[in-house]
Amino acid sequence: MAISNIRYGQGVTKEIGMDLQNLGARKVCLMTDKNLSQLPPVNAVLNSLAKYGINFQMYDNVRVEPTDQSFLDAIQFAKKGEFDAYVAVGGGSVMDTCKAANLYASSPTSDFLDYVNAPIGKGKPVTVPLKPLIAVPTTAGTGSETTGVAIFDFKELKVKTGIASRAIKPTLGIIDPLHTLSMPERIVANSGFDVLCHALESYTALPYNMRSPCPSNPINRPAYQGSNPISDVWALHALRIVAKYLKRAIRSPEDHEARAKMHLASAFAGIGFGNAGVHLCHGMSYPISGLVKTYKPKDYNVDHSLVPHGLSVVLTSPAVFAFTAQIHPERHLEAAEILGADIRTARIKDAGFILADTLRKFLFDLNVDDGLAAVGYSKADIPALVKGTLPQERVTKLSPRPQTEEDLSALFEASMKLY
Amino acid sequence: MAISNIRYGQGVTKEIGMDLQNLGARKVCLMTDKNLSQLPPVNAVLNSLAKYGINFQMYDNVRVEPTDQSFLDAIQFAKKGEFDAYVAVGGGSVMDTCKAANLYASSPTSDFLDYVNAPIGKGKPVTVPLKPLIAVPTTAGTGSETTGVAIFDFKELKVKTGIASRAIKPTLGIIDPLHTLSMPERIVANSGFDVLCHALESYTALPYNMRSPCPSNPINRPAYQGSNPISDVWALHALRIVAKYLKRAIRSPEDHEARAKMHLASAFAGIGFGNAGVHLCHGMSYPISGLVKTYKPKDYNVDHSLVPHGLSVVLTSPAVFAFTAQIHPERHLEAAEILGADIRTARIKDAGFILADTLRKFLFDLNVDDGLAAVGYSKADIPALVKGTLPQERVTKLSPRPQTEEDLSALFEASMKLY
């Protein structure tokens, strides 16, 4: 298992100019989005670049919930710039866009579909050397600073997919909890739900020694290897932090401790799922985001409809874990206990229901929209949601319990209303 | 913080030939020691090298508890061989020797003292590129497969010291629990004590944000950064495994589960202390090993006197933690609880005594020699032991509580007899 380099501490962003000097960077691409470009995290980076005399160009056109088109725009910028290092300042959208820009600028003759996950793209292994990328997360959710995954919305197919390769993993993640103080409430909540599901899904994913096919040459193994004794440590630790700090981080912007803990939990869960993988909540979330109609969430300053990633993931979680629990009920029960359930008299066969109820209560307490219906879906959309889930094999096959189209249909239906 | 690549699983050693092919290795140096060269772990590697047609030369002359002379012998072999990859199969002695051989063969004009820790050596930063090194640990203690540290006994000064640089960290650690089945009882015990102290020392080390000097350029920061939220996760997890499985692993060679868990705990604790550092138990252990007189431990098939590393570390642990507890008493109490103490009515000011008593009981249950007196030392040796500790600043300055020569003297005296 490969783990990422991270640096943690209040204010460590100010060292980024030195890091770039140490890397010998002479022309840096700084990527962010329009909202962030006015906010303290980008300012901290700009100040450090100025202090150490780093030559750079800024691209602030990253789309929140990126698409193939927005990836291509960033790739175009990167190709033109001939950069020798990249800095991504933002949430998962920015970091993922920057990973893609670095990849395709380093492999300029490749077709865009070459590296996109099969069966949508060709899923070719990355063999070209990439430039160093320093990721500075500003949310506490994606863990993208620790993973080799870049997700985007494939507009033509109306489905989210991505690129997954250890080669695109950032060289360094700078975890500076000061940055999370800029986050509005719903962004804290939705990105926190992503951490919650990363932890729950990676802890309950198919074990690493039961995954198939298991390529005999280690170099051909996927980034997502199934749950294993090392990812378990990260997943459980992240889950304990979520249980203790997420509500505080959402409710009190001034609770620096809670926001700092969630920022670290995001990286911890990222290291866990970046090696173990995620499964049904994530697999089903991609069409939920991809097929969005008119839903516009509070606190997101964007000009297009969107179901934020963390929300699209968590809305199916009660149904998903009720479905998967029959395979590792003891792990589901352990997760419920960490999230606050009293399991002293619980029966192991009820593990799925207990975890589902615990999650419903957790979400209700945090004023989460009441299921898929509340973000604009009805029963009539279920066939399209199922169809959008089917190509997400990379993750859905890591579900501990295999699922038919009927199963997926039932899971979407059970997620229409939560409370 | 940098973390290592590890692969875990029963039998994964058989893939090592493929790993070397994937690295494009054309001439491999296989290092081990004379005992191991006849045992299953080396056989498993040899079979894989043969299967994948890997060209290699074997060096089986590693000294258990290596010296500057034994390092130089291995370095000589490595320089002559012009290898493009290294494989180390063994405990800490083999892995550390192989790291040194790789380093000096890659930097052939360097003087041996150039990279040795200051103040004994010059402590120069490593700037040359090294060859890939795959480490296959056969004990469950050192965690050397995950660290950038190589320790040896400097005969002239009668003191242990080492080389510490991220650059010498193995490219990959192969954690194959099958190998631990070859270990005799006392090797399981003593290497397990090393895990115990790695976990306890890194968890109680000076916090990362209180260490000084704190070089402003991140590239100049030492490998040992002080305790931090990430190393804490590894330290506590390793400590829980030690508490649950070490006694079983020692007492029952057939307890595959316990031996596998300890093998993983060794790597976990290694990742923790490899970033956080260790402090007084390790700092004081180097003269305890270096000044050995005639002690020959059971189960070690060697022709020279030695105090095994893990034993030399653990014998001072009750005195050390009684001394350090006044700084982070709550962490010392938490460690005592994990090791089995009932702390429900404990007073925080007694944390040091409680952890010390818990450790004494733990060691007594495992028939550990009764203190430094039992391995050949008397009060008359204390000045020499103190003198040998003073140059170990790299670790002793990570003690949460600063210590005078008188303090060190008192700690050695308190460690003469444990029970």
PDB file of C-alpha atoms in Angstrom, chain A residues 1-9 15 18-19 22 208 216-219 221 229-230 233-234 237 264 268 271, chain B residues 1-9 15 18-19 22 208 216-219 221 229-230 233-234 237 264 268 271:
ATOM      1  CA  MET A   1       0.000   0.000   0.000  1.00  0.00           C
ATOM      2  CA  ALA A   2       1.284   3.409  -0.936  1.00  0.00           C
ATOM      3  CA  ILE A   3       0.753   6.310   1.373  1.00  0.00           C
ATOM      4  CA  SER A   4       1.045   9.980   0.699  1.00  0.00           C
ATOM      5  CA  ASN A   5       3.276  12.661   2.058  1.00  0.00           C
ATOM      6  CA  ILE A   6       1.406  15.186   4.104  1.00  0.00           C
ATOM      7  CA  ARG A   7       2.425  18.113   6.244  1.00  0.00           C
ATOM      8  CA  TYR A   8       0.096  19.248   8.991  1.00  0.00           C
ATOM      9  CA  GLY A   9      -0.012  22.399  11.056  1.00  0.00           C
ATOM     10  CA  GLU A  15       6.279  27.309   3.505  1.00  0.00           C
ATOM     11  CA  MET A  18      10.296  27.091  -0.084  1.00  0.00           C
ATOM     12  CA  ASP A  19       8.908  23.709  -1.091  1.00  0.00           C
ATOM     13  CA  ASN A  22      13.417  22.903  -3.044  1.00  0.00           C
ATOM     14  CA  TYR A 208      -8.181  -7.223  -0.074  1.00  0.00           C
ATOM     15  CA  SER A 216      -0.485 -11.756 -10.393  1.00  0.00           C
ATOM     16  CA  ASN A 217       1.950  -8.917 -11.061  1.00  0.00           C
ATOM     17  CA  PRO A 218       1.719  -6.368  -8.229  1.00  0.00           C
ATOM     18  CA  ILE A 219       2.243  -3.499 -10.679  1.00  0.00           C
ATOM     19  CA  ARG A 221      -3.134  -4.098  -9.084  1.00  0.00           C
ATOM     20  CA  PRO A 229      -5.463  -4.115   8.077  1.00  0.00           C
ATOM     21  CA  ILE A 230      -3.801  -0.778   7.284  1.00  0.00           C
ATOM     22  CA  VAL A 233      -6.692   1.812  11.014  1.00  0.00           C
ATOM     23  CA  TRP A 234      -7.288   4.993   9.026  1.00  0.00           C
ATOM     24  CA  HIS A 237      -9.704   6.642  13.270  1.00  0.00           C
ATOM     25  CA  LEU A 264      -7.067  15.877   9.474  1.00  0.00           C
ATOM     26  CA  PHE A 268      -6.852  10.138   7.238  1.00  0.00           C
ATOM     27  CA  ILE A 271      -5.323   7.535   2.942  1.00  0.00           C
TER      28      ILE A 271
ATOM     29  CA  MET B   1       5.411  13.359   7.192  1.00  0.00           C
ATOM     30  CA  ALA B   2       6.568  10.722   4.780  1.00  0.00           C
ATOM     31  CA  ILE B   3       5.201   7.252   5.002  1.00  0.00           C
ATOM     32  CA  SER B   4       6.524   4.068   3.499  1.00  0.00           C
ATOM     33  CA  ASN B   5       5.196   1.665   0.960  1.00  0.00           C
ATOM     34  CA  ILE B   6       4.411  -1.701   2.433  1.00  0.00           C
ATOM     35  CA  ARG B   7       2.761  -4.828   1.122  1.00  0.00           C
ATOM     36  CA  TYR B   8       1.171  -7.190   3.598  1.00  0.00           C
ATOM     37  CA  GLY B   9      -0.011 -10.760   3.257  1.00  0.00           C
ATOM     38  CA  GLU B  15       6.179 -11.748  -5.741  1.00  0.00           C
ATOM     39  CA  MET B  18       8.262  -9.632 -10.237  1.00  0.00           C
ATOM     40  CA  ASP B  19       8.872  -6.493  -8.209  1.00  0.00           C
ATOM     41  CA  ASN B  22       9.159  -4.180 -12.626  1.00  0.00           C
ATOM     42  CA  TYR B 208       6.259  18.310  16.830  1.00  0.00           C
ATOM     43  CA  SER B 216      12.570  27.184   8.641  1.00  0.00           C
ATOM     44  CA  ASN B 217      13.090  25.294   5.401  1.00  0.00           C
ATOM     45  CA  PRO B 218      11.092  22.046   5.525  1.00  0.00           C
ATOM     46  CA  ILE B 219      13.845  20.200   3.638  1.00  0.00           C
ATOM     47  CA  ARG B 221      13.807  19.122   9.175  1.00  0.00           C
ATOM     48  CA  PRO B 229      -1.443  13.622  15.301  1.00  0.00           C
ATOM     49  CA  ILE B 230      -0.458  11.124  12.615  1.00  0.00           C
ATOM     50  CA  VAL B 233      -2.502   6.984  15.418  1.00  0.00           C
ATOM     51  CA  TRP B 234       0.217   4.469  14.584  1.00  0.00           C
ATOM     52  CA  HIS B 237      -2.636   1.167  17.324  1.00  0.00           C
ATOM     53  CA  LEU B 264       2.140  -5.761  11.337  1.00  0.00           C
ATOM     54  CA  PHE B 268       2.894   0.291  12.271  1.00  0.00           C
ATOM     55  CA  ILE B 271       5.830   4.299  10.611  1.00  0.00           C
TER      56      ILE B 271
END
